[in-house]
Amino acid sequence: MPQTAPFTAIRYNLDHVGSISNVIAPPYDVIDPQLQDQLYKQHPANVIRIILNRPEPGDTGDEKYERAAKFVQQWIEEGVLKRDEQPAYYVYHQRFDVDGQTFNRRGFMGRVRLQRFGEGNIYPHEETHPKAKVDRLKLTTATQQNNSQIFGLYPDSDNEVISLLDAATEGVTPIEATDHLGVTHILWPVTDQTVAAKVSALMEDKPMFVADGHHRYETACNYRDQLIEQNGGIADDHPANYVMTMLVGMSDPGMIVLPTHRLLRGSPKFTSDEIIAKLGDAFTCEKLSGGVDAAEQAWSKMESADEQGLIALYAVGDETWVLARAAQGASTKMKEIAAEQSDEWQALGVSLLHRLVIDNLLGCQGHPKPTYVHDVGETVQGLKGEGSQAESDSDEPYTLAALVMPATLAHIEAISLHKERMPAKSTYFYPKLLSGLTFNPLT
């Protein structure tokens, strides 16, 4: 990994805002208009006004970025935001429940020296889109700070780094926040320079795999390059050479990856027999009785088997789930249609689902963007026309659904090292990191 360093964060002054829970928010890209409105009402200094300022009547262009910058300046002047006195690594724990089990994900926030993807040992695993990067660059330029952290993973089989930092939090008063999903977030600043130096040295030779925040990472690079162009260069220690990052060891017991299932429109309303016929010798298939509610049975079998090549498809034509297991024919076909990709990429469940099953065997290439859900119950609700469809832009009924296994951390590492990008929504890292715990000034 390139240089990892502590930083002097700007943070909310609890004497002004009271509970930190009042002013934090999830990342901007998971906030729908309803949650945005809720956060606006929650507190007049909620970070939503910075990370996702809403359009106002009379706006003609980039006023929302200008408003975000004015809030930053106003809150600093009023003492709502205050810069820490010393540089620190900020230890960040997240306590959460999944399937009745409690987890504690442990990491720390620091500054990571920027490298363009492909030029060093910081690796992406997802594609990025120009529109999102333009939006984030306008915000960074206006506010002149990192408003949300990147989420980076690093190998540490013995969890040596976080154990060192956790030990240094003894006697340090944390701040604690609870988000809208009930996840507890705890933050401790560690200012001990000896500990910080040891952490920086331990991180020196490690690669970093970007888990979340690909657009923000590339935006940080673009902002640095923009300053270099405007000023004819910047100092080696200029803060814009770094980006605020949450770093989590890949061996941490709280580091889990959840699935992202798909609900599609625009396909034919296949029957189960039609799906089985189209999958041919690429998959061995089993029909499940019980109609749409058999999704739970399908997912239970998939979780127990823990195989990337096991996919469940819902046939709307006769309301039947088909459990499909990739056979040798699937591997052979993937080598033909995805020859440019590595064996690891070809064997991913999401690669098999989209490149082979949906685009090729079912002939649905060019379908509208799926609705992505993370819970089997949400999949069933969507098929029944119930529940929230926050990620969907249409009220039309779904014509196909798929349950798919998530990529693992080992897949992320292997495929990233091949300098490949996974298909969209291959991973879902839960819980999301909060915005508003720390800001990293770039001036």
Short mmCIF file of C-alpha atoms in Angstrom, two decimals, residues 34-328:
data_model
loop_
_atom_site.label_atom_id
_atom_site.label_comp_id
_atom_site.label_asym_id
_atom_site.label_seq_id
_atom_site.Cartn_x
_atom_site.Cartn_y
_atom_site.Cartn_z
CA GLN A 34 -37.64 9.81 1.25
CA LEU A 35 -34.57 9.24 3.45
CA GLN A 36 -33.05 12.50 2.22
CA ASP A 37 -36.13 14.37 3.40
CA GLN A 38 -36.08 12.50 6.73
CA LEU A 39 -32.44 13.45 7.32
CA TYR A 40 -33.12 17.10 6.42
CA LYS A 41 -35.79 17.18 9.11
CA GLN A 42 -33.71 15.28 11.67
CA HIS A 43 -31.30 18.14 12.44
CA PRO A 44 -30.47 21.51 10.81
CA ALA A 45 -26.78 20.51 10.70
CA ASN A 46 -27.23 16.99 9.39
CA VAL A 47 -24.45 16.01 6.99
CA ILE A 48 -27.06 15.35 4.29
CA ARG A 49 -26.88 19.08 3.51
CA ILE A 50 -23.26 18.56 2.48
CA ILE A 51 -23.10 15.14 0.86
CA LEU A 52 -26.47 15.31 -0.93
CA ASN A 53 -27.80 18.85 -0.94
CA ARG A 54 -31.22 18.81 -2.52
CA PRO A 55 -32.30 21.05 -5.39
CA GLU A 56 -34.22 24.16 -4.39
CA PRO A 57 -36.75 26.23 -6.38
CA GLY A 58 -34.96 28.62 -8.71
CA ASP A 59 -31.84 26.48 -9.12
CA THR A 60 -30.45 26.67 -12.63
CA GLY A 61 -27.18 24.81 -12.31
CA ASP A 62 -24.71 23.98 -9.58
CA GLU A 63 -26.27 25.89 -6.70
CA LYS A 64 -26.58 22.75 -4.56
CA TYR A 65 -22.78 22.42 -4.43
CA GLU A 66 -22.43 26.08 -3.53
CA ARG A 67 -24.97 25.62 -0.72
CA ALA A 68 -23.05 22.59 0.57
CA ALA A 69 -19.85 24.64 0.69
CA LYS A 70 -21.63 27.48 2.51
CA PHE A 71 -22.90 25.05 5.14
CA VAL A 72 -19.35 23.78 5.71
CA GLN A 73 -18.02 27.31 6.14
CA GLN A 74 -20.95 28.46 8.26
CA TRP A 75 -20.75 25.45 10.59
CA ILE A 76 -17.00 25.93 11.06
CA GLU A 77 -17.48 29.62 11.84
CA GLU A 78 -20.30 28.84 14.30
CA GLY A 79 -18.35 26.05 16.00
CA VAL A 80 -20.74 23.33 14.87
CA LEU A 81 -17.74 21.74 13.14
CA LYS A 82 -14.35 21.90 14.81
CA ARG A 83 -10.93 20.71 13.72
CA ASP A 84 -9.13 18.34 16.08
CA GLU A 85 -5.98 19.62 17.74
CA GLN A 86 -3.76 16.65 16.82
CA PRO A 87 -3.50 14.23 13.90
CA ALA A 88 -5.01 10.84 14.68
CA TYR A 89 -5.93 7.47 13.34
CA TYR A 90 -9.64 7.08 14.07
CA VAL A 91 -10.55 3.56 15.19
CA TYR A 92 -14.04 2.78 13.91
CA HIS A 93 -16.13 -0.20 15.07
CA GLN A 94 -19.56 -1.17 13.74
CA ARG A 95 -21.82 -3.51 15.73
CA PHE A 96 -24.66 -5.08 13.79
CA ASP A 97 -26.90 -8.13 13.52
CA VAL A 98 -27.33 -10.45 10.55
CA ASP A 99 -29.60 -13.52 10.69
CA GLY A 100 -29.77 -13.36 14.47
CA GLN A 101 -25.99 -13.18 14.95
CA THR A 102 -24.15 -10.11 16.25
CA PHE A 103 -20.96 -8.98 14.50
CA ASN A 104 -18.38 -6.29 15.26
CA ARG A 105 -16.46 -5.00 12.25
CA ARG A 106 -13.25 -3.22 13.26
CA GLY A 107 -11.27 -0.78 11.19
CA PHE A 108 -9.61 2.60 11.30
CA MET A 109 -9.72 5.81 9.32
CA GLY A 110 -6.61 7.50 8.01
CA ARG A 111 -5.26 9.17 4.89
CA VAL A 112 -4.02 7.00 2.01
CA ARG A 113 -1.70 8.46 -0.64
CA LEU A 114 -3.43 8.39 -4.00
CA GLN A 115 -2.44 6.17 -6.91
CA ARG A 116 -4.36 5.91 -10.14
CA PHE A 117 -5.97 2.49 -10.51
CA GLY A 118 -3.59 0.30 -12.49
CA GLU A 119 -0.47 2.26 -11.50
CA GLY A 120 0.26 0.79 -8.07
CA ASN A 121 -1.16 -1.62 -5.54
CA ILE A 122 -4.55 -0.03 -4.91
CA TYR A 123 -7.11 -2.15 -6.73
CA PRO A 124 -10.74 -1.54 -7.74
CA HIS A 125 -13.25 -4.33 -8.24
CA GLU A 126 -16.18 -2.42 -9.76
CA GLU A 127 -16.66 -0.23 -12.82
CA THR A 128 -17.25 3.52 -12.39
CA HIS A 129 -19.53 5.90 -14.29
CA PRO A 130 -18.65 9.42 -15.50
CA LYS A 131 -21.85 11.11 -14.25
CA ALA A 132 -21.22 10.15 -10.61
CA LYS A 133 -17.59 11.29 -10.80
CA VAL A 134 -18.58 14.68 -12.24
CA ASP A 135 -21.06 15.13 -9.38
CA ARG A 136 -18.54 14.21 -6.67
CA LEU A 137 -15.81 16.39 -8.21
CA LYS A 138 -18.10 19.42 -8.15
CA LEU A 139 -18.82 18.76 -4.48
CA THR A 140 -15.15 18.25 -3.57
CA THR A 141 -14.13 21.40 -5.46
CA ALA A 142 -16.81 23.45 -3.69
CA THR A 143 -16.20 22.14 -0.16
CA GLN A 144 -12.43 21.51 -0.44
CA GLN A 145 -12.61 18.45 1.77
CA ASN A 146 -13.25 14.71 1.70
CA ASN A 147 -16.83 14.52 2.94
CA SER A 148 -17.09 10.71 3.06
CA GLN A 149 -14.45 8.04 3.42
CA ILE A 150 -13.36 5.36 0.96
CA PHE A 151 -13.76 1.78 2.20
CA GLY A 152 -10.51 -0.15 1.69
CA LEU A 153 -9.60 -3.75 2.53
CA TYR A 154 -6.10 -4.99 3.25
CA PRO A 155 -4.62 -8.44 4.01
CA ASP A 156 -3.70 -9.00 7.66
CA SER A 157 -4.08 -12.66 8.59
CA ASP A 158 -3.32 -12.04 12.29
CA ASN A 159 -5.28 -8.77 12.56
CA GLU A 160 -2.08 -7.21 13.85
CA VAL A 161 -2.86 -3.63 12.84
CA ILE A 162 -6.34 -3.34 14.35
CA SER A 163 -5.22 -5.17 17.51
CA LEU A 164 -2.50 -2.56 17.99
CA LEU A 165 -4.97 0.27 17.51
CA ASP A 166 -7.66 -1.30 19.68
CA ALA A 167 -5.15 -1.57 22.53
CA ALA A 168 -4.41 2.14 22.13
CA THR A 169 -8.09 3.08 22.61
CA GLU A 170 -8.00 2.12 26.30
CA GLY A 171 -8.84 5.20 28.30
CA VAL A 172 -9.89 7.14 25.18
CA THR A 173 -13.46 8.44 25.23
CA PRO A 174 -15.34 7.29 22.12
CA ILE A 175 -18.30 8.82 20.36
CA GLU A 176 -21.19 6.52 19.55
CA ALA A 177 -23.91 6.80 16.93
CA THR A 178 -26.87 4.67 15.92
CA ASP A 179 -28.01 4.85 12.31
CA HIS A 180 -31.49 4.48 10.81
CA LEU A 181 -31.00 0.70 10.49
CA GLY A 182 -30.06 0.24 14.14
CA VAL A 183 -26.35 -0.29 13.51
CA THR A 184 -24.07 1.04 16.28
CA HIS A 185 -21.01 3.01 15.15
CA ILE A 186 -18.19 3.76 17.64
CA LEU A 187 -15.22 6.06 16.99
CA TRP A 188 -12.04 6.59 19.01
CA PRO A 189 -9.26 9.03 18.01
CA VAL A 190 -5.80 7.55 18.61
CA THR A 191 -3.23 10.35 18.79
CA ASP A 192 -0.28 8.40 20.20
CA GLN A 193 2.52 9.15 17.69
CA THR A 194 4.42 5.97 18.51
CA VAL A 195 1.36 3.83 17.79
CA ALA A 196 0.63 5.80 14.62
CA ALA A 197 4.19 5.26 13.37
CA LYS A 198 3.92 1.51 13.99
CA VAL A 199 0.60 1.36 12.15
CA SER A 200 1.98 3.29 9.18
CA ALA A 201 4.99 0.98 9.02
CA LEU A 202 2.82 -2.17 9.18
CA MET A 203 0.59 -0.88 6.37
CA GLU A 204 3.48 0.13 4.12
CA ASP A 205 3.79 -3.01 1.98
CA LYS A 206 0.15 -4.08 1.93
CA PRO A 207 -2.13 -3.83 -1.11
CA MET A 208 -5.52 -2.16 -0.73
CA PHE A 209 -8.68 -3.41 -2.38
CA VAL A 210 -11.44 -0.80 -2.71
CA ALA A 211 -14.63 -2.25 -1.28
CA ASP A 212 -16.87 0.81 -1.59
CA GLY A 213 -16.28 4.34 -2.84
CA HIS A 214 -14.78 3.70 -6.28
CA HIS A 215 -16.29 6.93 -7.64
CA ARG A 216 -15.03 8.94 -4.66
CA TYR A 217 -11.56 7.44 -4.99
CA GLU A 218 -11.29 8.36 -8.68
CA THR A 219 -12.76 11.76 -7.84
CA ALA A 220 -9.96 12.30 -5.29
CA CYS A 221 -7.44 11.56 -8.04
CA ASN A 222 -9.24 13.94 -10.41
CA TYR A 223 -9.33 16.69 -7.78
CA ARG A 224 -5.59 16.32 -7.16
CA ASP A 225 -4.88 16.48 -10.90
CA GLN A 226 -7.16 19.51 -11.22
CA LEU A 227 -5.14 21.35 -8.54
CA ILE A 228 -1.87 20.39 -10.22
CA GLU A 229 -3.12 21.76 -13.53
CA GLN A 230 -4.45 24.98 -11.98
CA ASN A 231 -1.36 25.67 -9.87
CA GLY A 232 1.38 24.23 -12.03
CA GLY A 233 1.99 21.54 -9.41
CA ILE A 234 1.43 20.94 -5.68
CA ALA A 235 3.77 20.06 -2.82
CA ASP A 236 4.47 16.41 -2.14
CA ASP A 237 2.83 16.70 1.28
CA HIS A 238 -0.25 18.58 0.01
CA PRO A 239 -3.39 17.04 1.56
CA ALA A 240 -4.94 16.57 -1.89
CA ASN A 241 -2.34 13.85 -2.52
CA TYR A 242 -4.29 11.74 -0.02
CA VAL A 243 -7.84 10.51 0.46
CA MET A 244 -9.69 9.78 3.70
CA THR A 245 -10.11 6.02 3.94
CA MET A 246 -11.60 3.46 6.29
CA LEU A 247 -9.26 0.46 6.36
CA VAL A 248 -10.47 -2.97 7.43
CA GLY A 249 -8.44 -6.16 7.57
CA MET A 250 -9.78 -8.88 5.30
CA SER A 251 -9.48 -11.41 8.15
CA ASP A 252 -11.53 -9.39 10.61
CA PRO A 253 -14.37 -11.60 11.94
CA GLY A 254 -16.88 -8.81 11.30
CA MET A 255 -15.98 -8.55 7.61
CA ILE A 256 -18.88 -10.20 5.81
CA VAL A 257 -20.29 -9.89 2.30
CA LEU A 258 -24.04 -10.18 1.71
CA PRO A 259 -25.81 -11.12 -1.53
CA THR A 260 -27.51 -8.83 -4.02
CA HIS A 261 -30.46 -10.48 -5.76
CA ARG A 262 -32.01 -9.31 -9.02
CA LEU A 263 -35.53 -8.41 -10.13
CA LEU A 264 -35.84 -7.79 -13.87
CA ARG A 265 -38.31 -6.28 -16.27
CA GLY A 266 -38.36 -6.44 -20.03
CA SER A 267 -37.77 -10.18 -20.45
CA PRO A 268 -40.27 -12.70 -21.80
CA LYS A 269 -42.42 -14.28 -19.10
CA PHE A 270 -40.68 -17.63 -19.27
CA THR A 271 -42.16 -20.82 -17.88
CA SER A 272 -39.91 -23.10 -15.86
CA ASP A 273 -39.80 -25.61 -18.73
CA GLU A 274 -38.70 -22.86 -21.11
CA ILE A 275 -35.93 -21.75 -18.76
CA ILE A 276 -34.69 -25.34 -18.31
CA ALA A 277 -34.71 -25.90 -22.06
CA LYS A 278 -32.77 -22.70 -22.72
CA LEU A 279 -30.15 -23.49 -20.08
CA GLY A 280 -29.54 -26.80 -21.87
CA ASP A 281 -26.46 -28.77 -20.90
CA ALA A 282 -24.86 -25.75 -19.20
CA PHE A 283 -26.86 -26.34 -16.00
CA THR A 284 -28.57 -29.16 -14.16
CA CYS A 285 -31.96 -27.90 -13.01
CA GLU A 286 -34.50 -28.65 -10.31
CA LYS A 287 -38.03 -27.23 -10.03
CA LEU A 288 -39.18 -26.21 -6.57
CA SER A 289 -42.83 -26.46 -5.56
CA GLY A 290 -44.55 -23.77 -3.54
CA GLY A 291 -44.82 -20.92 -6.02
CA VAL A 292 -43.10 -17.60 -5.38
CA ASP A 293 -42.68 -18.34 -1.65
CA ALA A 294 -40.32 -21.22 -2.49
CA ALA A 295 -37.63 -18.53 -2.75
CA GLU A 296 -36.70 -19.18 0.88
CA GLN A 297 -36.25 -22.88 0.14
CA ALA A 298 -34.11 -22.07 -2.88
CA TRP A 299 -31.90 -19.67 -0.92
CA SER A 300 -31.53 -22.13 1.96
CA LYS A 301 -30.20 -24.74 -0.46
CA MET A 302 -27.86 -22.21 -2.06
CA GLU A 303 -26.45 -21.03 1.28
CA SER A 304 -25.91 -24.60 2.45
CA ALA A 305 -24.09 -25.57 -0.74
CA ASP A 306 -22.09 -22.30 -0.84
CA GLU A 307 -21.34 -22.68 -4.57
CA GLN A 308 -20.90 -19.75 -6.95
CA GLY A 309 -22.41 -21.82 -9.75
CA LEU A 310 -25.76 -22.27 -7.99
CA ILE A 311 -28.40 -19.80 -9.19
CA ALA A 312 -32.17 -19.66 -8.60
CA LEU A 313 -34.40 -18.26 -11.35
CA TYR A 314 -38.09 -17.42 -10.96
CA ALA A 315 -40.25 -18.30 -13.95
CA VAL A 316 -43.13 -15.84 -13.95
CA GLY A 317 -44.89 -17.86 -16.69
CA ASP A 318 -45.84 -20.67 -14.32
CA GLU A 319 -44.80 -19.15 -10.98
CA THR A 320 -42.03 -21.64 -10.33
CA TRP A 321 -38.49 -21.33 -8.98
CA VAL A 322 -35.81 -23.19 -10.89
CA LEU A 323 -32.63 -24.07 -9.00
CA ALA A 324 -29.82 -24.26 -11.58
CA ARG A 325 -26.35 -25.67 -10.87
CA ALA A 326 -23.57 -24.86 -13.35
CA ALA A 327 -22.26 -27.95 -15.15
CA GLN A 328 -19.19 -28.44 -17.31
#
